Coordinates of C-alpha atoms in Angstrom, one line a residue:
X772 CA 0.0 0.0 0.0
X773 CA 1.1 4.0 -0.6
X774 CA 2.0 6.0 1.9
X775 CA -0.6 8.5 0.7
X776 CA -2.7 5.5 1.2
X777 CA -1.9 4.1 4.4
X778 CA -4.1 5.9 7.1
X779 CA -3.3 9.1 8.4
X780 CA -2.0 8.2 11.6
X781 CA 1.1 6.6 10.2
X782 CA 2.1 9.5 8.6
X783 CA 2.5 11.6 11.6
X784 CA 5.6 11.7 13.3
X785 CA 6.3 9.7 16.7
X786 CA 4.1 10.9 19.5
X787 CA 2.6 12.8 17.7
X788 CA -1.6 13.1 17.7
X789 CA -3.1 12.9 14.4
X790 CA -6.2 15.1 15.3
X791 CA -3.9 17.9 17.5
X792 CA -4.5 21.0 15.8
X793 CA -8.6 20.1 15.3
X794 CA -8.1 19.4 19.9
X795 CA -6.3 22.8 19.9
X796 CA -9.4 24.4 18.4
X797 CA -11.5 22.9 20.8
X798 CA -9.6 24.0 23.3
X799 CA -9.1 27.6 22.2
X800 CA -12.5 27.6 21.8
X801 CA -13.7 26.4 25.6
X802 CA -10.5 29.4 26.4
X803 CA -12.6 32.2 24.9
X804 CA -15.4 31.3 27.2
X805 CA -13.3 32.2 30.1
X806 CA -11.3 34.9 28.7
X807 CA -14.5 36.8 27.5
X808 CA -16.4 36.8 30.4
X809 CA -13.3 38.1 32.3
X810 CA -14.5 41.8 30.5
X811 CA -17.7 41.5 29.0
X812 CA -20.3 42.0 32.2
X813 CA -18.5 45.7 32.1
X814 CA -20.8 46.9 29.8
X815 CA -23.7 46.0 31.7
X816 CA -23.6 47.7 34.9
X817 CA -26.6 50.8 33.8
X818 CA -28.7 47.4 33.1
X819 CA -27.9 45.5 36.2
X820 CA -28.2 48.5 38.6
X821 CA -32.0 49.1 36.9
X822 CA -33.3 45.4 36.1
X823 CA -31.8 43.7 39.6
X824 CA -31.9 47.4 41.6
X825 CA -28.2 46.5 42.3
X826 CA -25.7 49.0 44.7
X827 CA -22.4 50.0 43.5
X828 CA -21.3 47.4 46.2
X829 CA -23.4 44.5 44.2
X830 CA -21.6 45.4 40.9
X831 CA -18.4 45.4 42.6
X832 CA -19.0 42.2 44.2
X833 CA -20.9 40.2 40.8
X834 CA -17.3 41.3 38.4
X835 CA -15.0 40.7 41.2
X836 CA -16.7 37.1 42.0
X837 CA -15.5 35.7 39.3
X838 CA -11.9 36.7 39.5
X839 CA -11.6 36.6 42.8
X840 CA -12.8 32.7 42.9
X841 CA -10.7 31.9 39.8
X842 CA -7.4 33.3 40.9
X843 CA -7.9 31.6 44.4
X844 CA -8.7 28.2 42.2
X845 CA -5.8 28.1 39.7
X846 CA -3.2 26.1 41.7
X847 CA -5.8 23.8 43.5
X848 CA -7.5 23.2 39.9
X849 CA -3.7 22.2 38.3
X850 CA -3.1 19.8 40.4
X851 CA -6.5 18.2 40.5
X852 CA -5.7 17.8 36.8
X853 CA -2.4 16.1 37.4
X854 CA -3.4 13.8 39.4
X855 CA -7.2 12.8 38.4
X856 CA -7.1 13.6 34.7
X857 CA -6.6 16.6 32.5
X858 CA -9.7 15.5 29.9
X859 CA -11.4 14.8 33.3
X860 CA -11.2 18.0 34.9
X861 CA -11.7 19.8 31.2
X862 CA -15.0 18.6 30.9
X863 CA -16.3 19.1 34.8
X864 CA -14.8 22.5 33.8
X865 CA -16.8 22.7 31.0
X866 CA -20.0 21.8 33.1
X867 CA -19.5 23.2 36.3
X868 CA -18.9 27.0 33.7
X869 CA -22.2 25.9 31.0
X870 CA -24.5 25.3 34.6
X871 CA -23.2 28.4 36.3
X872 CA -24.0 30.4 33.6
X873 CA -27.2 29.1 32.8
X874 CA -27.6 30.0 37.0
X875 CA -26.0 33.4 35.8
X876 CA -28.6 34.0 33.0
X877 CA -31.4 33.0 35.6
X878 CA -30.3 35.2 38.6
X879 CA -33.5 37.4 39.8
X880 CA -31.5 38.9 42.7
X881 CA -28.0 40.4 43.0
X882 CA -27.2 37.9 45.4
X883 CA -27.9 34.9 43.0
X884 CA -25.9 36.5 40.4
X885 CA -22.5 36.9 42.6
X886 CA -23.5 33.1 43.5
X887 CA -23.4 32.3 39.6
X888 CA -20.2 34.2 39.3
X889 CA -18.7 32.8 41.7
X890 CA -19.6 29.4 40.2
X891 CA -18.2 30.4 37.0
X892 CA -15.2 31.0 38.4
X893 CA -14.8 27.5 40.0
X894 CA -15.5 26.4 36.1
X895 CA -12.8 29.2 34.8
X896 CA -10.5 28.0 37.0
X897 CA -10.7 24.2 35.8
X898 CA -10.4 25.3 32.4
X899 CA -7.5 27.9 32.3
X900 CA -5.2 24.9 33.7
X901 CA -6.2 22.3 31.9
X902 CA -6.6 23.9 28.2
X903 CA -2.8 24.8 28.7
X904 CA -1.7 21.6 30.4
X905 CA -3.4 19.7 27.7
X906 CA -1.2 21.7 24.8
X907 CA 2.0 20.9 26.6
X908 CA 0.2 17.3 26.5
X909 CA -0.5 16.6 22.9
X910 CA 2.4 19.0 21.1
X911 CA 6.0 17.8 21.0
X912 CA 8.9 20.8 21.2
X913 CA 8.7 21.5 17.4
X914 CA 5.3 22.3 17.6
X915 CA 4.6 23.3 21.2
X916 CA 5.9 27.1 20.3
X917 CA 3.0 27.6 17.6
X918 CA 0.6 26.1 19.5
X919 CA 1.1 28.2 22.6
X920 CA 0.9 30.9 20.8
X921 CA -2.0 30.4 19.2
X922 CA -3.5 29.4 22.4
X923 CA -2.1 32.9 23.6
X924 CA -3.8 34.8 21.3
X925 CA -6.9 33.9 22.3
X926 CA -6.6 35.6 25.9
X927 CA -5.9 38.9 23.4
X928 CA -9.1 38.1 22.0
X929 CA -11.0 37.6 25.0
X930 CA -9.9 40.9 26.3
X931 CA -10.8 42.7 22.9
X932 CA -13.7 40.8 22.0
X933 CA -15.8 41.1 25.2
X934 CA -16.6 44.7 25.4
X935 CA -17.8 45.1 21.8
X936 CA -19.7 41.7 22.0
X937 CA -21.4 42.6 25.2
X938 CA -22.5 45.9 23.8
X939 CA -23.9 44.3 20.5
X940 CA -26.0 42.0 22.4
X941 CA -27.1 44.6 24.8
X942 CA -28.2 46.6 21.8
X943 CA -30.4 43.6 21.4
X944 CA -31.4 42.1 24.3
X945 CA -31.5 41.8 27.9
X946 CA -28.2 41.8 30.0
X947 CA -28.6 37.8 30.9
X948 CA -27.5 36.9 27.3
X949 CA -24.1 37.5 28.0
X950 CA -24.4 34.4 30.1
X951 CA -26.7 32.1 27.4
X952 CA -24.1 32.7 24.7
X953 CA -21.8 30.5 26.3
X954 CA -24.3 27.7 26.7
X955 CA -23.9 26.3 22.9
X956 CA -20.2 27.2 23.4
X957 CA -20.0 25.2 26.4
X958 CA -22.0 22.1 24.9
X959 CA -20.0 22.1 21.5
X960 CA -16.6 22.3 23.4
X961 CA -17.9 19.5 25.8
X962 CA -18.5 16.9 23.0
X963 CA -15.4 17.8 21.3
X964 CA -13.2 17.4 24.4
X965 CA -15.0 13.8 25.3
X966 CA -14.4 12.6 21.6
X967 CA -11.2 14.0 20.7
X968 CA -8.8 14.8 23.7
X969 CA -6.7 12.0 25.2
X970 CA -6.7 11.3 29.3
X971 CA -3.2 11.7 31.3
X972 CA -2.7 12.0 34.5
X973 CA 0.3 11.2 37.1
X974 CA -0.3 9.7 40.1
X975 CA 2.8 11.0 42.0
X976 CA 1.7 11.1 46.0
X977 CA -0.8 8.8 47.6
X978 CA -2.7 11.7 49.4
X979 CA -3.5 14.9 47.8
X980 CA -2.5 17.9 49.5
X981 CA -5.8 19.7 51.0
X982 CA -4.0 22.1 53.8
X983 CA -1.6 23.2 50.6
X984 CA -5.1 23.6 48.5
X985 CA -6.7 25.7 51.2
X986 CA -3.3 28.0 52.2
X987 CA -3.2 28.8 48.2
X988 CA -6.7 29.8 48.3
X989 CA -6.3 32.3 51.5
X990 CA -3.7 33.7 50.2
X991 CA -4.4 34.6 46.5
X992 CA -7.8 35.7 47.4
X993 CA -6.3 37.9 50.3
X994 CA -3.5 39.2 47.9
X995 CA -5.9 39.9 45.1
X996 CA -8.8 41.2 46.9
X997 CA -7.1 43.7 48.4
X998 CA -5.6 44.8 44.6
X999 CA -9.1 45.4 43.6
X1000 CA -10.5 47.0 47.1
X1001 CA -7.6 49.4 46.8
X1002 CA -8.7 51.9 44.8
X1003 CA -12.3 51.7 45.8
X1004 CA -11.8 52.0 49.5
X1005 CA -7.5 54.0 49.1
X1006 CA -4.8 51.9 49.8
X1007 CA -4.4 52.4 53.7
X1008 CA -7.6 51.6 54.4
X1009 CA -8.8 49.2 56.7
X1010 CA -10.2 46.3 54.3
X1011 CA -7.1 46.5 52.1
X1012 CA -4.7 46.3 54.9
X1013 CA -6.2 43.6 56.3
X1014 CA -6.8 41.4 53.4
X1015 CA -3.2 42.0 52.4
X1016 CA -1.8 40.9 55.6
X1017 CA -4.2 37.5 55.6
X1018 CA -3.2 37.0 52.1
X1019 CA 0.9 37.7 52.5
X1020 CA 0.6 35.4 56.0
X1021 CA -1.7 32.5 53.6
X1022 CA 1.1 32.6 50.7
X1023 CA 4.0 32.5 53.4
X1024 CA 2.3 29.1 55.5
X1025 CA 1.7 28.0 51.9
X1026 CA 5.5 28.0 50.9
X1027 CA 6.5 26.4 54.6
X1028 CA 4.0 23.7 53.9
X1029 CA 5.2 22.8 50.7
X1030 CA 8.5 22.6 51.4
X1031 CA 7.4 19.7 54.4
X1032 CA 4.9 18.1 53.0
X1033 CA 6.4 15.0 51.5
X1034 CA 3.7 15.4 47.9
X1035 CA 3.4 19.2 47.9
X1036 CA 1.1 20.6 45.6
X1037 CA 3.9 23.3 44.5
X1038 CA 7.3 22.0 44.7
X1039 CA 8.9 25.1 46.0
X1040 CA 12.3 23.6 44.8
X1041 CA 11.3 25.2 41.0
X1042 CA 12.2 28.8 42.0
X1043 CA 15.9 27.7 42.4
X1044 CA 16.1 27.2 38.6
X1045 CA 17.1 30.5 37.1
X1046 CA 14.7 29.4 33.8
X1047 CA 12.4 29.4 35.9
X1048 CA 12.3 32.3 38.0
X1049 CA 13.5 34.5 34.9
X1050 CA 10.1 33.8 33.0
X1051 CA 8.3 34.0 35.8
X1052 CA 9.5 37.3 36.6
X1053 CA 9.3 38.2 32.9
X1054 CA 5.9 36.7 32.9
X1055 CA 4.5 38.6 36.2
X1056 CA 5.8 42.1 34.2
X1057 CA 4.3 41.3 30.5
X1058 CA 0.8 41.2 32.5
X1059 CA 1.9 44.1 34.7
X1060 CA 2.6 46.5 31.5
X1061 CA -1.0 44.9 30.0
X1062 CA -3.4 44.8 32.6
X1063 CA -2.2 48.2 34.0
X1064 CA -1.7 49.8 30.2
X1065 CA -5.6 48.4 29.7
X1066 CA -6.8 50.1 32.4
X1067 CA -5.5 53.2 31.9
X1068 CA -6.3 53.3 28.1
X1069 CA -9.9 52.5 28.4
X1070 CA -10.2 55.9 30.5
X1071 CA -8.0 57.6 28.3
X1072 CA -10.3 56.5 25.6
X1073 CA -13.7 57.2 26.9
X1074 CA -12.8 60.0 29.7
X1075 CA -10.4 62.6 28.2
X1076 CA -11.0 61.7 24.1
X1077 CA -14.5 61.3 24.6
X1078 CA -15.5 57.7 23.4
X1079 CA -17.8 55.4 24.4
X1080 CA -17.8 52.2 25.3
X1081 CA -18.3 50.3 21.9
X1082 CA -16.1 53.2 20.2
X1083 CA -13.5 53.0 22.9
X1084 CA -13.6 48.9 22.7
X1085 CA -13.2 49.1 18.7
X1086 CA -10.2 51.2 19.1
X1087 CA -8.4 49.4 21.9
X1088 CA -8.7 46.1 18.9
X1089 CA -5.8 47.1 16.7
X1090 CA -3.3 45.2 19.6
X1091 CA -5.4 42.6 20.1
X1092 CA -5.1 41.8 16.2
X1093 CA -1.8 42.0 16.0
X1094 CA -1.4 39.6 18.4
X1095 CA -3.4 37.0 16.5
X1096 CA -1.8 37.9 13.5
X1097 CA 1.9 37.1 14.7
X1098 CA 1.2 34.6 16.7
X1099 CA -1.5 32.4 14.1
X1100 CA 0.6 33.2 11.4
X1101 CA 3.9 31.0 13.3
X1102 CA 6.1 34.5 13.1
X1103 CA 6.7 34.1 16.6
X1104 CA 7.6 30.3 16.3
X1105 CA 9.8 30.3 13.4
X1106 CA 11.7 33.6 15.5
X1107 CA 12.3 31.5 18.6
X1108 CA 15.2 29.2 17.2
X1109 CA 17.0 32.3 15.9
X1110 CA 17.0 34.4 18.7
X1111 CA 16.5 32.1 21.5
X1112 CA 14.2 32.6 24.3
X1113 CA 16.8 35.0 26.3
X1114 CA 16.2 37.0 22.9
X1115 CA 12.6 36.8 22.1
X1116 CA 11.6 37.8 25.4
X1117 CA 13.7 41.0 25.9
X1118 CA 12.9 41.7 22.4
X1119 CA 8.9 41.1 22.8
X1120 CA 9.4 43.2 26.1
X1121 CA 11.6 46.0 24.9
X1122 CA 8.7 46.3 22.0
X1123 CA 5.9 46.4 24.6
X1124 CA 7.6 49.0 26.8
X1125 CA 8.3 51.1 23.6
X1126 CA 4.7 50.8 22.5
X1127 CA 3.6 52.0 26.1
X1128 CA 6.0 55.0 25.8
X1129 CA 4.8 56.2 22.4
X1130 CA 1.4 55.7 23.9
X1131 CA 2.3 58.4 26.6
X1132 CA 4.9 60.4 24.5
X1133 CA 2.3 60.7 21.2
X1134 CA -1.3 59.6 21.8
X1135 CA -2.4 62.0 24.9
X1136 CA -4.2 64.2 22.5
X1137 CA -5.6 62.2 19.5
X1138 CA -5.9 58.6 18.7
X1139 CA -3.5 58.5 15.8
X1140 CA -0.2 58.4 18.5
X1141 CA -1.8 56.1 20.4
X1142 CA -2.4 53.2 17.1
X1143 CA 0.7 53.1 16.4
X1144 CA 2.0 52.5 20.2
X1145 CA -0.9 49.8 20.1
X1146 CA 0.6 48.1 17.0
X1147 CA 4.2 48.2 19.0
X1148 CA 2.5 46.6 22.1
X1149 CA 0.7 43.9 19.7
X1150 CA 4.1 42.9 18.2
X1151 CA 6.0 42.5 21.6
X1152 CA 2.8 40.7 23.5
X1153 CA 3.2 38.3 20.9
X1154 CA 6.6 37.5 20.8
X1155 CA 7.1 37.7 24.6
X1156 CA 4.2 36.0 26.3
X1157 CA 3.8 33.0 24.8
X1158 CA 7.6 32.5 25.0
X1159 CA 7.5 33.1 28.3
X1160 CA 4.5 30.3 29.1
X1161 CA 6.9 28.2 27.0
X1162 CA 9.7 28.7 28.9
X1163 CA 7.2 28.3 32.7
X1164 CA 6.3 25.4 31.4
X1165 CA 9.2 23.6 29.9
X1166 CA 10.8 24.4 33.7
X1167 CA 8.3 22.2 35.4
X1168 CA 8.1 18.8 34.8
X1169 CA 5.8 17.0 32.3
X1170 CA 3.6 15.4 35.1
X1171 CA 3.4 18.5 36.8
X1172 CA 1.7 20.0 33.7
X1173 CA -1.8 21.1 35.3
X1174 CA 0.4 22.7 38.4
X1175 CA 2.4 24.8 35.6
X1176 CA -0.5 26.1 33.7
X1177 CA -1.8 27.2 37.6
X1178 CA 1.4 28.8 38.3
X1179 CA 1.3 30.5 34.5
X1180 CA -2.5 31.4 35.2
X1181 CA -1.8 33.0 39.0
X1182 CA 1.2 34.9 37.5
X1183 CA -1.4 36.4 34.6
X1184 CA -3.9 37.1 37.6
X1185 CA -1.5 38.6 39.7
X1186 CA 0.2 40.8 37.7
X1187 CA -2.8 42.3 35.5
X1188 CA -3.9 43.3 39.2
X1189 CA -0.7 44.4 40.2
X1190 CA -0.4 46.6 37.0
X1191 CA -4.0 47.6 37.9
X1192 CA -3.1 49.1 41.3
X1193 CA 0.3 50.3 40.8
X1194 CA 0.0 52.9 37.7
X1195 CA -3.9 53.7 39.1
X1196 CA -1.6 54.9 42.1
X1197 CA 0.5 56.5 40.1
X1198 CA -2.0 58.1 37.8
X1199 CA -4.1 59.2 40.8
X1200 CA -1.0 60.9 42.6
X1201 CA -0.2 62.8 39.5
X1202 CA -3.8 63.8 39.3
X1203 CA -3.4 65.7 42.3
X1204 CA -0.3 67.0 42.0
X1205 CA -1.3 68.6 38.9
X1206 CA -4.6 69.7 39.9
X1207 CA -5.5 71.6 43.2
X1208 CA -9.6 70.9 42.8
X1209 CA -8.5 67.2 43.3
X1210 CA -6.5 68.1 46.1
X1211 CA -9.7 70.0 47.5
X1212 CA -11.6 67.0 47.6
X1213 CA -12.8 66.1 43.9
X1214 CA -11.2 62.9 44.2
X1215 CA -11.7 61.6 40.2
X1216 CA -12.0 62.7 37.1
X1217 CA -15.9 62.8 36.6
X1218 CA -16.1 64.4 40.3
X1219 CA -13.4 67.1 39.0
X1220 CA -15.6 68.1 36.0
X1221 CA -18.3 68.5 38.3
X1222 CA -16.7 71.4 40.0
X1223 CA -15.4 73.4 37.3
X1224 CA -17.8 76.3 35.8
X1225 CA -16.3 77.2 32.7
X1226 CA -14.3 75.5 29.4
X1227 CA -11.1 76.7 30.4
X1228 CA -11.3 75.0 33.9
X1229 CA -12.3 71.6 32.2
X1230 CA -9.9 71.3 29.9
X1231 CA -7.2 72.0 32.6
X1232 CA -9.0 69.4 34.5
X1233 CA -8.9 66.9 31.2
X1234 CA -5.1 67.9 30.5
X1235 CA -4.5 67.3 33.8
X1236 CA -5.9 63.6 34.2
X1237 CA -3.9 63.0 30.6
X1238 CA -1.0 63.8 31.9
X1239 CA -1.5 61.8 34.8
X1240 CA -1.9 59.0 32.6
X1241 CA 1.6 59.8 30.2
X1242 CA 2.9 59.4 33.4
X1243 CA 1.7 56.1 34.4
X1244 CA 2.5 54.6 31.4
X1245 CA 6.3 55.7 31.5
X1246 CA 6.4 54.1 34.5
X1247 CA 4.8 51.0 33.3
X1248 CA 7.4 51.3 30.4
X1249 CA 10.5 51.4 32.9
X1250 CA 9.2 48.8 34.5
X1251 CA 8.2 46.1 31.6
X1252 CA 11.8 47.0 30.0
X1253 CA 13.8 46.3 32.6
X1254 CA 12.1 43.2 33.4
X1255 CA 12.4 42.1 30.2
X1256 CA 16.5 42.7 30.7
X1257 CA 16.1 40.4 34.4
X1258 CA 14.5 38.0 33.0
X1259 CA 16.6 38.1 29.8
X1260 CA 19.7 37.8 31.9
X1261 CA 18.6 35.0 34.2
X1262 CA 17.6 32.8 31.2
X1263 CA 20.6 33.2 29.6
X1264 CA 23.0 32.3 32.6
X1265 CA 20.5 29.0 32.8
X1266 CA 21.5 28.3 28.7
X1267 CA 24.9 29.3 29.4
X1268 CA 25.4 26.7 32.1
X1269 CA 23.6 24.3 30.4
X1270 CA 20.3 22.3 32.9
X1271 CA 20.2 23.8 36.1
X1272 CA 20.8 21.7 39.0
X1273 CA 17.0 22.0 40.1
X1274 CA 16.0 21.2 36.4
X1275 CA 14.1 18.3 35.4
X1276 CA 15.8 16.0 33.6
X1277 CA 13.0 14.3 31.8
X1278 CA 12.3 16.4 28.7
X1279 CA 9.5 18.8 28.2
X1280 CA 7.7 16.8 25.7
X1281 CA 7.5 13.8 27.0
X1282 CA 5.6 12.2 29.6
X1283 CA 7.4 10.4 32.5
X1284 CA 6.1 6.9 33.4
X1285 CA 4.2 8.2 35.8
X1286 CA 2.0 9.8 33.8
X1287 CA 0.0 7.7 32.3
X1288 CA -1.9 8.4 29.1
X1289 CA -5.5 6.5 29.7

């Protein structure tokens, strides 16, 4: 018989699945779900506040439900993938996300909507680790760059996508359809991941590691409650000092426990590898310069140059397109072998810091600057973060896949939030410094223009809060660039001296024997 013939599974190299890139679809595609309803309920406060006669408190609590559970989850949910099955947990992902948005679409109260939320989140946080665990899974290292990428590019989407979906379908119906589109998602992505993705697990440890589950869950909830209660409530408050000391003390038992226990959830032993610690410190920046860069662009957009939410949302999509242009297009994976990862991730980093400069430097007054610093942050997210995931991943042992993609997930959590508070400070002390009605008492931008009488006094007021902002992104700049040089550095010395000592010997594409594919 021909080869072209023979069936197709012959053809395909050793270990190799036939039907990979159709699985990586799938799973791209249960990744939107999670992604998108990370941003889209943002558009419909006005409805939520009228239909369910929510407080500002409610709408605080039914966004920050979701995140708040899913960053708490990540670890837990990685390792419950290691060890009972990555298709397993994919689908109860899948499930738990589909019912709890169904409960979500349902909710009559406020209180039965943060309840659905919070349910999502439990769902979100099964699926973030187990879509990426089940890439490292099914791609060897040829591919694995492409496909990470790929699979990174859909979290740009996500970000871009939900605003301007949520407001088409709140030009059409009522706010609970944000929740019912992801129904049919949900289904489709259920019967593709039962019929097409392949079980692994490891069974490393006879008891799982509960007190390790719970200590992860105090502590990322403390840490990243407190990110988002800062600026609502200042960052001396009470509820923010509080939460930060539980969450610092949980993440501190957390590491002592892991390093007793004798099957720790997180082997603490990874962050003596200088691969790495440099791409997670890398990695904890990238989202830093994003998640802080997004936040203060969406106010730049709507609050000083006058957009609203759809308009703002359709002009924050140029960088979310170039990142799925790069990244589906395999520029970023046919870069990696010539520069390296030391390379591609001070380059990718040095190109988002640039981009968040020209953003402050050119686009303060008019749109046109700011494009072309979104187009220079498109190009480095792409060539940095999945690189990065690559190299978080490729540090932690194959059996430890689900635990990586936590670890990769938490550092995406944390330092979005991080980003979040640190260059709202920053914007917000430049604000005053600039402008004595905030020092008075205003307190914000909208609360500023409410003082002032004539056009002269707003427009001081506007040029005041964009300045504020060119300020904050400078700083994110610096801070993203020399990150990118740390992390850069530390990945090099780790080539240089060939596998660290801490460094798993078993490759990164292959799967030990103690994970067994079922």
């Amino acid at each position: 018989m021909s080869p072209v013939a023979s069936d197709a599974t012959t053809l395909q190299p050793p270990g190799r699945t036939a039907t990979r890139w159709l699985i990586l679809a799938v799973i791209c595609l249960a990744q939107l779900t999670v992604i998108l309803d990370n941003t889209v309920l943002n558009v419909a406060i006005p409805s939520l506040t009228g239909d369910l006669g929510a407080t500002t408190a409610d709408v605080q609590w039914m966004i920050n439900a979701y995140s708040l559970v899913q960053s708490g989850l990540l670890l837990t949910a990685g390792n419950s993938a290691d060890r009972y099955g990555r298709k397993k947990m994919l689908a109860i992902g899948l499930v738990l996300f589909g019912v709890a948005s169904l409960g979500a679409a349902l909710a009559q109260s406020p209180g039965q909507l943060i309840a659905a939320r919070a349910g999502m989140g439990v769902g979100g946080a099964l699926l973030m680790t187990t879509t990426l665990a089940v890439v490292m899974q099914i791609f060897d290292d040829e591919e694995r760059p492409k496909a990470i990428g790929i699979w990174s590019s859909v979290n740009s989407l996500g970000f871009a996508a939900g605003p301007l979906i949520g407001g088409s379908l709140l030009d059409h119906f009522w706010w609970g359809s944000l929740f019912l589109v992801n129904l049919p998602v949900a289904a489709v992505a259920l019967l593709a991941v039962l019929a097409l993705v392949p079980e692994s697990s490891s069974r490393g440890g006879a008891f799982p590691d509960l007190l390790g589950a719970l200590l992860s869950m105090i502590g990322m909830v403390g840490v990243v409650f407190a990110i988002i209660s800062g600026p609502v409530t200042g960052w001396l408050s009470g509820r923010v000092l509080i939460s930060a000391a539980i969450g610092l003390a949980g993440l501190a038992a957390f590491a002592l426990w892991e390093l007793r226990v004798p099957y720790p959830m997180l082997d603490m032993h990874f962050f003596r590898n200088r691969r790495f610690i440099g791409a997670v410190s890398g990695g904890i920046l990238v989202a830093f310069g994003m998640g802080g860069s997004m936040f203060l662009l969406t106010q730049h957009l709507q609050l000083v140059l006058g957009y609203g939410p759809l308009a703002a949302g359709l002009r924050m999509a140029p960088l979310a397109v170039t990142v799925i242009l790069i990244n589906f297009t395999g520029l970023g994976a046919r870069l990696l072998p010539r520069l390296g990862t030391p390379g591609m991730i001070v380059s990718g980093m040095s190109l988002l810091a640039a981009g968040l400069a020209a953003i402050s430097l050119f686009g303060g007054d008019s749109y046109g600057g700011m494009l072309a610093g979104l187009l220079v942050m498109g190009v480095g997210v792409a060539l940095a973060m999945p690189t990065m995931a690559n190299a978080i991943m490729s540090a932690i042992p194959p059996a430890k896949a689900g635990v990586g993609a936590g670890v990769n997930g938490t550092l995406m959590e944390f330092g979005q939030g991080l980003g979040v508070a640190v260059l709202g400070a920053v914007l917000n002390s430049r604000f005053v410094a600039l402008l004595p009605l905030v020092a008075a008492g205003a307190g914000s931008l909208p609360a500023a223009l409410a003082r002032t009488r004539t056009d002269a006094e707003r427009g001081a007021v506007q040029d005041a809060f964009a300045a504020g902002i060119g300020t904050s992104q400078l700083v994110g700049a610096a801070a993203v660039f020399l990150g990118g040089l740390v992390a850069a550095v530390l990945l090099s010395r780790a080539e240089r001296t060939g596998r660290d000592p801490e460094e798993p010997a078993t490759p990164a594409g292959a799967e030990p024997a103690a994970a067994a594919a079922e």
